[in-house]
Tab-separated table of C-alpha atoms in Angstrom:
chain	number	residue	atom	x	y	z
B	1	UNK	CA	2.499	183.734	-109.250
B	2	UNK	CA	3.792	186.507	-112.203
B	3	UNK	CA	6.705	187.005	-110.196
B	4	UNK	CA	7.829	183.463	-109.298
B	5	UNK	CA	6.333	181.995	-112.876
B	6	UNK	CA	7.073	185.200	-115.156
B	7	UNK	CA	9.819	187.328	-114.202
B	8	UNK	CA	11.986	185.443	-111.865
B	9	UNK	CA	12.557	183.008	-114.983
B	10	UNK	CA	13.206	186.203	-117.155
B	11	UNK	CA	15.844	187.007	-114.626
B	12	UNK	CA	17.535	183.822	-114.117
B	13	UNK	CA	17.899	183.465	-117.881
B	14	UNK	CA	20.002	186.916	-117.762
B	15	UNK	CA	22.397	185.736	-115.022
B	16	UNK	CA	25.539	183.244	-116.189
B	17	UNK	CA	24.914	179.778	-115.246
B	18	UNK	CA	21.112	181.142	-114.824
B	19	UNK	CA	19.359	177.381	-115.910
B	20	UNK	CA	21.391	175.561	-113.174
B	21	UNK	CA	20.113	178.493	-110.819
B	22	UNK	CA	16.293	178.119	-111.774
B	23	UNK	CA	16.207	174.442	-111.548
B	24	UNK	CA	17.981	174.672	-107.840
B	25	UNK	CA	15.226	177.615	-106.804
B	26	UNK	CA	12.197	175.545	-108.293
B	27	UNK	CA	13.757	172.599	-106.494
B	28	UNK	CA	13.542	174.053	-103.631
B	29	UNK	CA	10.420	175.695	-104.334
B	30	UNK	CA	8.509	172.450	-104.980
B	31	UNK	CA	10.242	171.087	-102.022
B	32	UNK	CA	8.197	173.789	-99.913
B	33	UNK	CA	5.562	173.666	-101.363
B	34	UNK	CA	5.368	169.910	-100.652
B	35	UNK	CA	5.851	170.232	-97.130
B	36	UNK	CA	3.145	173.139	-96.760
B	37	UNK	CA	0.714	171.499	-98.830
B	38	UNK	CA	0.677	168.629	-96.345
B	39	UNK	CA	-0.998	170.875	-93.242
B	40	UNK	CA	-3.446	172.404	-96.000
B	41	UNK	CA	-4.564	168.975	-97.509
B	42	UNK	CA	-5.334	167.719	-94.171
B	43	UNK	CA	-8.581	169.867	-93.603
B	44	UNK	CA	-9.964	168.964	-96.427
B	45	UNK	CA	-8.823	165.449	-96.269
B	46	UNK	CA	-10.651	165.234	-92.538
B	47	UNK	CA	-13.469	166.848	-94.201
B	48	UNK	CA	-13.896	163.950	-96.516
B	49	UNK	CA	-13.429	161.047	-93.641
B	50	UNK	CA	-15.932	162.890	-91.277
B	51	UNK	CA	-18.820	164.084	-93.602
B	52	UNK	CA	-18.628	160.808	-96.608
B	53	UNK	CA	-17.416	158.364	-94.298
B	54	UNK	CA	-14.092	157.322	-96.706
B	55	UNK	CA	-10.899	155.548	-95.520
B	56	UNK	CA	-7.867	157.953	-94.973
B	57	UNK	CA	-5.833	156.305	-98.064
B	58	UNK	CA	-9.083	156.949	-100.154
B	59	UNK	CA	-9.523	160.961	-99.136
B	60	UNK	CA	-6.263	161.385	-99.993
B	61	UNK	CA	-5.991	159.778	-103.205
B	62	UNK	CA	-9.061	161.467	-104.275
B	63	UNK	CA	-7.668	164.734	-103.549
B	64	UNK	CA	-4.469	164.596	-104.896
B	65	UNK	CA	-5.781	163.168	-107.792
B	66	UNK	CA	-8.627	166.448	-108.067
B	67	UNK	CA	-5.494	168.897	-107.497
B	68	UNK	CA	-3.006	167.121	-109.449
B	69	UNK	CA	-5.647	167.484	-112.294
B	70	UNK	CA	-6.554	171.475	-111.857
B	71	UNK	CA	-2.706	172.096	-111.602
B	72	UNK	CA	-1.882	170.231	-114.696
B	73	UNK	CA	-4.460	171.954	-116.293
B	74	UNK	CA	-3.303	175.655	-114.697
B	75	UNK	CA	0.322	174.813	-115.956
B	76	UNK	CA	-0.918	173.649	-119.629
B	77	UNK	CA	-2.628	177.212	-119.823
B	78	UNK	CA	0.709	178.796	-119.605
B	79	UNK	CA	1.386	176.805	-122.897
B	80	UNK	CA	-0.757	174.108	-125.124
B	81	UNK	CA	-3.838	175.393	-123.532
B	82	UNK	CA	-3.618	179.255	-123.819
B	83	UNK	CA	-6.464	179.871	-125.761
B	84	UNK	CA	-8.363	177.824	-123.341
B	85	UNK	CA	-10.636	180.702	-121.780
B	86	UNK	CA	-12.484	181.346	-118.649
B	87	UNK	CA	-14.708	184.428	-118.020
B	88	UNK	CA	-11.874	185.617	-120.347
B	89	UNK	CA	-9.095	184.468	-118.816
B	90	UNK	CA	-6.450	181.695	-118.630
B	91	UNK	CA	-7.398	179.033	-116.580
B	92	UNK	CA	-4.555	179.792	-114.346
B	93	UNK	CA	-5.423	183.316	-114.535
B	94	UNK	CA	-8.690	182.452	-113.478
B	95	UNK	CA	-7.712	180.676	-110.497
B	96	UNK	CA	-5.310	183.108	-109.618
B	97	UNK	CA	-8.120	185.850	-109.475
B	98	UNK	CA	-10.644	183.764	-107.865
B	99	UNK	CA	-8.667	182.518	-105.233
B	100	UNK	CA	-6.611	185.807	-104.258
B	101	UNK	CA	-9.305	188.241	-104.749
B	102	UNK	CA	-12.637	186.390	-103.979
B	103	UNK	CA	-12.138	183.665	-101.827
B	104	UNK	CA	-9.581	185.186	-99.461
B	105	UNK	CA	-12.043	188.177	-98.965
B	106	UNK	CA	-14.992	185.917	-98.418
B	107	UNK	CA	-13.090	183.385	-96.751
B	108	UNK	CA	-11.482	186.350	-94.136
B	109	UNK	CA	-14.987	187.461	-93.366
B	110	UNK	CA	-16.642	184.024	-92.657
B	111	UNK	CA	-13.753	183.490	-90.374
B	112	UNK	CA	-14.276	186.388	-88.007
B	113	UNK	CA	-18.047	186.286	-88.388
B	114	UNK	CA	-17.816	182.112	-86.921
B	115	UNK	CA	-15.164	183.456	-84.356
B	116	UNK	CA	-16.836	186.187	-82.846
B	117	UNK	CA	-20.330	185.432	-83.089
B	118	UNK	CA	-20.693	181.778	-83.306
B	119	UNK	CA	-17.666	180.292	-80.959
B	120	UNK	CA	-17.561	183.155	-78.286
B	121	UNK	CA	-15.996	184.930	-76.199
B	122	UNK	CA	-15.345	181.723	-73.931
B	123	UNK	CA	-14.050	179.623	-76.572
B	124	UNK	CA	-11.820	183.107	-77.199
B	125	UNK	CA	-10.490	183.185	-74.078
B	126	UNK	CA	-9.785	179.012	-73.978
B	127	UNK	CA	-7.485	179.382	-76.713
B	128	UNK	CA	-6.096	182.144	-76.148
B	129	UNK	CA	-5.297	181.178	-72.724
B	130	UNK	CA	-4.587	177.362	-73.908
B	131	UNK	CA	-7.701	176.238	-71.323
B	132	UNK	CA	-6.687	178.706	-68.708
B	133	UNK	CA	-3.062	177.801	-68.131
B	134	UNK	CA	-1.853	181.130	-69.246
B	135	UNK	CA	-3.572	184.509	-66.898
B	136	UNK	CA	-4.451	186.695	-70.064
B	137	UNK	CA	-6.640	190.121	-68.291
B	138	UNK	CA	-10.332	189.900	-68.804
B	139	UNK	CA	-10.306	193.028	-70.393
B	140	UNK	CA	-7.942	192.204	-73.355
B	141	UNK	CA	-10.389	189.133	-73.906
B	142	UNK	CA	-12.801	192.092	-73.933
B	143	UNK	CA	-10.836	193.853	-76.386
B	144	UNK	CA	-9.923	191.370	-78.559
B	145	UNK	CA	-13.577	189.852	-79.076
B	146	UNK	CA	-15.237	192.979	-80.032
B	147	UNK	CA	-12.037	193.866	-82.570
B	148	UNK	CA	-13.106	190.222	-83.612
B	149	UNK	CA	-16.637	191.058	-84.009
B	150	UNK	CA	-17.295	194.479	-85.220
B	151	UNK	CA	-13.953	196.002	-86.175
B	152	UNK	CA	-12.432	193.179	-88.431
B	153	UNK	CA	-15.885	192.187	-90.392
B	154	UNK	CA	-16.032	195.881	-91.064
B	155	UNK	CA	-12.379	196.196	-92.036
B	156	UNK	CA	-13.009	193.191	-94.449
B	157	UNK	CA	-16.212	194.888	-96.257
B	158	UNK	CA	-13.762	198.328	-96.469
B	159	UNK	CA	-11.395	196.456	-98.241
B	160	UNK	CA	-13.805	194.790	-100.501
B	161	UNK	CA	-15.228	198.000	-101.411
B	162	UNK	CA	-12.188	199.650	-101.987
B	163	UNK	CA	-11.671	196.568	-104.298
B	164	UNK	CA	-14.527	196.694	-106.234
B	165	UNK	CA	-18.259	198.047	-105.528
B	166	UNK	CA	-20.582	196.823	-108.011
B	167	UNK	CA	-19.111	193.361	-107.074
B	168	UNK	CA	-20.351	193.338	-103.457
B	169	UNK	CA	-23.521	195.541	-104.255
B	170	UNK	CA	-25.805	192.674	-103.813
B	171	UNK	CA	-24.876	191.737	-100.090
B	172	UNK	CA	-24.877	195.685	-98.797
B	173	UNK	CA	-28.529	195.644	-100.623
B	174	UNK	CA	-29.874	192.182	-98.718
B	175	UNK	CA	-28.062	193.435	-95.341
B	176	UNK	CA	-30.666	196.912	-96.280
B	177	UNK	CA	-33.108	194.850	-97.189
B	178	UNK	CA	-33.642	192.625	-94.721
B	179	UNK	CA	-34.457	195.353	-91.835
B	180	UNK	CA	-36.581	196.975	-94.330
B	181	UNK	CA	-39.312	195.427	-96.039
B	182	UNK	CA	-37.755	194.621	-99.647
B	183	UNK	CA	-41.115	195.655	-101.922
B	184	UNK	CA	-40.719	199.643	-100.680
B	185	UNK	CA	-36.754	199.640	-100.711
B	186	UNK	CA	-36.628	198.093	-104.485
B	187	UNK	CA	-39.522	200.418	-105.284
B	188	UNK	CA	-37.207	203.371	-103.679
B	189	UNK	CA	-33.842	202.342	-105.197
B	190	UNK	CA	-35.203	201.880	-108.648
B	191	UNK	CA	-35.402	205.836	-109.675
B	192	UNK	CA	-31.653	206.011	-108.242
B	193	UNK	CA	-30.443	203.546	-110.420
B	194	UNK	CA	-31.923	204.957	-113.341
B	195	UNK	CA	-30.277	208.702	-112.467
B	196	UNK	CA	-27.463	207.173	-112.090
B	197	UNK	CA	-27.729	205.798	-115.864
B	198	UNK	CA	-28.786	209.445	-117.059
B	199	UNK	CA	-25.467	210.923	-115.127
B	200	UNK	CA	-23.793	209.057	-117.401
B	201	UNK	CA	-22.368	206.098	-115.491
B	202	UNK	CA	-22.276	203.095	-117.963
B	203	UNK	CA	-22.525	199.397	-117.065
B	204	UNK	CA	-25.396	199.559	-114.780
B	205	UNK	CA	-26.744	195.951	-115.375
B	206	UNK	CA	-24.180	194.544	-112.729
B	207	UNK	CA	-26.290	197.099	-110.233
B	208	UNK	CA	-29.528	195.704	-111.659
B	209	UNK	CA	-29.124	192.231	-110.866
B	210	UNK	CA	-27.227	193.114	-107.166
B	211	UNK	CA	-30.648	195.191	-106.673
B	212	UNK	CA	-32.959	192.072	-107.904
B	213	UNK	CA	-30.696	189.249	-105.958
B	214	UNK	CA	-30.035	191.439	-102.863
B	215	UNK	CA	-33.798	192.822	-102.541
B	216	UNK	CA	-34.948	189.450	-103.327
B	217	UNK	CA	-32.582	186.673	-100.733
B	218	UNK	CA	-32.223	189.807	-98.432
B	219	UNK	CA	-36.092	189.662	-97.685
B	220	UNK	CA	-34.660	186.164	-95.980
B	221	UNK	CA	-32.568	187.986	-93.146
B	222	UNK	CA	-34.849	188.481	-90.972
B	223	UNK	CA	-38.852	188.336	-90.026
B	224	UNK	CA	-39.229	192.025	-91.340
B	225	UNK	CA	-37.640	191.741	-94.335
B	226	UNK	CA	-40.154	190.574	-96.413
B	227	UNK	CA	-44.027	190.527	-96.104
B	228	UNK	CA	-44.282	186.602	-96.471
B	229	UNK	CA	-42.342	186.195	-93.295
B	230	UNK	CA	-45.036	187.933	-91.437
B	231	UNK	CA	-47.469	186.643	-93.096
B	232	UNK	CA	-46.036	183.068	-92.650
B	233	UNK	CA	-45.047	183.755	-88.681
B	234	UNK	CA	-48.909	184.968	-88.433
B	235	UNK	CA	-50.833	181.922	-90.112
B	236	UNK	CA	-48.142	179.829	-88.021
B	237	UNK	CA	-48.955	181.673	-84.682
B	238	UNK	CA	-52.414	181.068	-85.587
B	239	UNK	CA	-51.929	177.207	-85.078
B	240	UNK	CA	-49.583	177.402	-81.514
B	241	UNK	CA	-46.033	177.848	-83.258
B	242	UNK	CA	-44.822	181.304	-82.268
B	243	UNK	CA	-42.120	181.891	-84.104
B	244	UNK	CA	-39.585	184.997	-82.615
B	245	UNK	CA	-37.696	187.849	-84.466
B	246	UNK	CA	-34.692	186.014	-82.870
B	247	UNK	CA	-35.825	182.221	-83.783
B	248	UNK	CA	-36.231	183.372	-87.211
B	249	UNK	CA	-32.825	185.552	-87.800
B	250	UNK	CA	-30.629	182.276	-86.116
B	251	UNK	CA	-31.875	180.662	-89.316
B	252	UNK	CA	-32.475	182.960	-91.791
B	253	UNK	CA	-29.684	185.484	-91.549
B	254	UNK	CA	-26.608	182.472	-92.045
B	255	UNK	CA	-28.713	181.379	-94.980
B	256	UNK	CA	-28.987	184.961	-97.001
B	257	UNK	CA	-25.718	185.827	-96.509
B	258	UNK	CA	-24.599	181.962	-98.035
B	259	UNK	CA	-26.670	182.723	-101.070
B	260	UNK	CA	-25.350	186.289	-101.178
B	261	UNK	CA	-22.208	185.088	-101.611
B	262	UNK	CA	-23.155	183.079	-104.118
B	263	UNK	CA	-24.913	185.496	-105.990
B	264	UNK	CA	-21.982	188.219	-105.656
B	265	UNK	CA	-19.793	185.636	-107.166
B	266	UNK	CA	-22.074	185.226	-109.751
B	267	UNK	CA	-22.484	189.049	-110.770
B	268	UNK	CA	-18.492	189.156	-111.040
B	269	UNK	CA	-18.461	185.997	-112.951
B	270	UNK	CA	-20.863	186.993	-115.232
B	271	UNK	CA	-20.881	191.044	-115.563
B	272	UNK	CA	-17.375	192.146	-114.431
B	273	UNK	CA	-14.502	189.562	-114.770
């Protein structure tokens, strides 16, 4: 956006007949952005006629008219409404941050998590094959799932480290912290944090809250990550339900790491935007 928005108007007011250029390129700028926006508004318009039941003319008129609103408002803050703030920012600053350094990240990782763990390597192999019609080698099915699966997830967490590390703090703490039981890992980390104050490394209440929000949904992952579980799984076996290490992490694991992501994008939000 600051080079299409900021200095590709700088540079088109330095070239001779530079306004006639600028209105051609943003022509032809809204013109593909039109056409693109079409294939991106359908998932969220088939989202809307599946899950609330509405009539196709009524999804789309409701989202046009909630992203016609949100981009009036991002343009405004480029003018009228610069002082309007946001963690800080403009609101199309805001938007620009949050969707290019949050979401995509996030997004990236749920995508290869539901690919390679959720869909298969069957499902892999039908599309990749379009339903069989094309011979692709087992072993590059192989290949490809486990670079789906381990390599890519782990790729996406690099990334997001290299990014920023207090901001994904809280999900490396609930991915500890469910495999160990969260009252003696809190109870170990808690000295750390505090030599890590007294080495002189400011701003540690970002660390604080990813140690309270990790320990605490991480306990969630799994049946050993917090003493209620077995507790709970005990008083339940008690009375016929037998509840598994394996019946409890299909449940429990998708749900920590939904709230982790909510939490981590509530520690940015709050403590380092």
């Amino acid at each position: 956006p600051g080079l299409v928005f900021i200095t590709l108007p700088h540079i088109f007011s330095q070239l001779p007949l530079g306004g006639v250029i600028a209105i051609l390129f943003f022509i032809a700028l809204l013109l593909a952005a039109l056409t693109s926006s079409i294939s991106l508004l359908e998932v969220i318009v088939a989202f809307c006629i599946e899950e609330f039941h509405l009539k196709r003319r009524s999804a789309v008129a409701i989202t046009l008219s909630v992203l016609w609103v949100l981009g009036c408002l991002c343009s405004l803050s480029l003018g009228v409404l610069r002082d309007w703030k946001i963690f800080g920012k403009t609101i199309f600053d805001f938007f620009d941050f949050v969707s290019a350094n949050v979401l995509m990240l996030i997004g990236g990782l749920l995508v290869v998590l539901f690919v390679g763990w959720k869909l298969g390597r069957q499902v892999i192999h039908d599309e990749l094959s379009n339903s069989g019609s094309l011979h692709i080698p087992a072993w590059l099915i192989d290949i490809i799932t486990f670079l789906v699966r381990y390599l890519a997830p782990a790729a996406i967490i690099v990334i997001a480290l290299r990014f920023k590390l207090k901001l994904f703090m809280a999900m490396l703490l609930a991915i500890v912290s469910s495999v160990l039981d969260n009252i003696p890992f809190v109870a170990t980390m808690i000295p750390l944090i505090q030599d890590m104050g007294s080495m002189g490394i400011s701003n540690l209440e970002p660390i604080w809250w990813s140690l309270a929000l990790g320990a605490c949904l991480g306990g969630n992952g799994t049946l050993v990550g917090a003493s209620a579980n077995l507790i709970v799984a005990g008083l339940a076996a008690a009375r016929g339900v037998r509840i598994t290490f394996i019946d409890y992490f299909k449940v429990g694991f998708p749900i920590m790491i939904f709230t982790i992501v909510l939490s981590t994008v509530y520690v940015y939000l709050r403590y380092l935007m």
